[in-house]
Short mmCIF file of C-alpha atoms and ligand atoms in Angstrom, two decimals:
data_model
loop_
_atom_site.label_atom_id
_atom_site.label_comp_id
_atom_site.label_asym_id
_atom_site.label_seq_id
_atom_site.Cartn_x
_atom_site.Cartn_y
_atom_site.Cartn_z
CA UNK A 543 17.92 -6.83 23.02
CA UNK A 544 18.64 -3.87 20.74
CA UNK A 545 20.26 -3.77 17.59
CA UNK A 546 21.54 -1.37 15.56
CA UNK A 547 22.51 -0.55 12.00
CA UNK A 548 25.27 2.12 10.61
CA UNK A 549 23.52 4.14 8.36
CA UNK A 550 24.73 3.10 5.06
CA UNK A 551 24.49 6.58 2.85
CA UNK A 552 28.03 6.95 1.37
CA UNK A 553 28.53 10.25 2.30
CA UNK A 554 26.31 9.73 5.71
CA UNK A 555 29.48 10.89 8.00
CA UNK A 556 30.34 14.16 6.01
CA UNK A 557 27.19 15.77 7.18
CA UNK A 558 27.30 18.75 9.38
CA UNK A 559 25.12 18.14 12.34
CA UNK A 560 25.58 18.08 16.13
CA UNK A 561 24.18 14.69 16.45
CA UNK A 562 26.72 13.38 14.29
CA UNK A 563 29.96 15.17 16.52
CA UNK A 564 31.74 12.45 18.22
CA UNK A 565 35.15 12.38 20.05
CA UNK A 566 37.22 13.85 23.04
CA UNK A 567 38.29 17.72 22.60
CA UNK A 568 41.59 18.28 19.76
CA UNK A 569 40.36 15.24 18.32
CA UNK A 570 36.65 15.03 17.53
CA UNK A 571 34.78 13.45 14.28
CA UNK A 572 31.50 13.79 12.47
CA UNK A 573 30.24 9.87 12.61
CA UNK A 574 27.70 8.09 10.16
CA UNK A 575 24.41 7.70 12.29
CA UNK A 576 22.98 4.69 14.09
CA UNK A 577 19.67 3.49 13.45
CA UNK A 578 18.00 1.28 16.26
CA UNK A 579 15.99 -1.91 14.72
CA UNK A 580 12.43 -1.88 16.04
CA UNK A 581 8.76 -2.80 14.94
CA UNK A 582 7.86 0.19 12.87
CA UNK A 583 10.97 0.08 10.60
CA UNK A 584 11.33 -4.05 9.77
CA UNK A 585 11.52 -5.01 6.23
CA UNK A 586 11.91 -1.22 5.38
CA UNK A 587 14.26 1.00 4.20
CA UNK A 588 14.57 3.08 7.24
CA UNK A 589 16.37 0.37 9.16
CA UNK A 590 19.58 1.19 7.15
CA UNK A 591 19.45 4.55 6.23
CA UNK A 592 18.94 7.64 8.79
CA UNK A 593 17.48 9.54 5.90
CA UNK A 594 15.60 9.64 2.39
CA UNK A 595 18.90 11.59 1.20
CA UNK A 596 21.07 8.93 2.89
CA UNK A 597 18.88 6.29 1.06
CA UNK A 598 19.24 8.13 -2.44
CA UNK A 599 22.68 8.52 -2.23
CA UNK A 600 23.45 5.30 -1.83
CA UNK A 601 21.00 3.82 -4.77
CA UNK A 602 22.43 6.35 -7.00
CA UNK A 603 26.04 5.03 -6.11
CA UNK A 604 25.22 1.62 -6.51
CA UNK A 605 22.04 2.19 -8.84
CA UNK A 606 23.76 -0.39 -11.36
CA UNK A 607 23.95 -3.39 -8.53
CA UNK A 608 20.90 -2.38 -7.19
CA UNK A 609 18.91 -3.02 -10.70
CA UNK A 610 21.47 -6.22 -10.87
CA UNK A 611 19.17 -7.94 -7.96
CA UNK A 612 16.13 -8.05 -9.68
CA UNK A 613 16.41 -6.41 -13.36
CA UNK A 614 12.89 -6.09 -15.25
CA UNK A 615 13.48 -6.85 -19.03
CA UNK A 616 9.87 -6.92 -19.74
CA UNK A 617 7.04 -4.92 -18.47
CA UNK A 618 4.03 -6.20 -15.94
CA UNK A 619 0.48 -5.87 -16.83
CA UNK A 620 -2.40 -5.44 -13.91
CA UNK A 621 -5.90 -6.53 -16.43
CA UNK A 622 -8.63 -3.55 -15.92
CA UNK A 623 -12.09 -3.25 -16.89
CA UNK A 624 -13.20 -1.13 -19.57
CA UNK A 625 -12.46 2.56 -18.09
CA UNK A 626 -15.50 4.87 -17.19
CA UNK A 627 -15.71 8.10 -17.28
CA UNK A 628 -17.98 9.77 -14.17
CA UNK A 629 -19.03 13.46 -14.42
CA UNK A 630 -19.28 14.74 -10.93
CA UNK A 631 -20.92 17.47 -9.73
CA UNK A 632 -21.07 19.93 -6.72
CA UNK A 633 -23.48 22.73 -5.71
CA UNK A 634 -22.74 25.69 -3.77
CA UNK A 635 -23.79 29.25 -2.55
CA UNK A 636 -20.93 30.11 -5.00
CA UNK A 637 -21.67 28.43 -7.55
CA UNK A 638 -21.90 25.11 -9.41
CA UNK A 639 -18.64 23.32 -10.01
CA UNK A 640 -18.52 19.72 -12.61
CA UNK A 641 -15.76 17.45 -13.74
CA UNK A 642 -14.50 14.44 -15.39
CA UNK A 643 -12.80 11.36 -13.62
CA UNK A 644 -12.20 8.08 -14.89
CA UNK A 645 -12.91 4.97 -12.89
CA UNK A 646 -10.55 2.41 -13.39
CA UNK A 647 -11.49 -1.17 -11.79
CA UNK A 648 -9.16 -4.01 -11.68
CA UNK A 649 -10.54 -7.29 -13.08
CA UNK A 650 -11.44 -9.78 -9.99
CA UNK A 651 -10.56 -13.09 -10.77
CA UNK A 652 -11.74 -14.15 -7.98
ZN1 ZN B 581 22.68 8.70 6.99
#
């Protein structure tokens, strides 16, 4: 069985596009989109919105609620080794070519 899901974007149905023209002639409408659930788009944002600007209209409008679910009054550490910096190097017809990265490892506390 499929299911479906209005696309929730607040301003979703106000879109000019073809797909979105529904109704019988004198009386026609531009409708908010339907997503079909399926495998690829479970536990994912794409289920309820038809499109990244959909999706960031809607946490703009509601940014305040949205933060409201989980707020983060302190910030999260991930521990890390002591940094390294690598030189790297490549050699070619044109020329030779070095720079500077910096490996970062996470600690394993495994
Ligand atoms: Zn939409």
């Amino acid at each position: 069985m499929s299911e479906y899901n209005w696309c929730h974007g607040p301003s979703c149905h106000t879109n000019k596009t073809q797909d979105r023209i529904r109704g019988v002639k004198g009386s026609k409408v531009l409708r908010t989109r339907k997503i079909k659930e399926n495998n690829w788009n479970e536990n994912r944002w794409d289920r309820y919105f038809c499109s990244q600007n959909c999706y960031d209209n809607f946490t703009n409008k509601y940014l305040r609620q949205v933060i409201a679910i989980a707020p983060r009054t302190e910030c999260l550490e991930t521990p890390i080794e002591d940094p390294k910096k690598v030189t790297h190097t490549s050699e070619s017809r044109w020329g030779n070519h070095s720079w500077t990265t910096t490996e970062i490892n996470v600690v394993d506390n495994a």
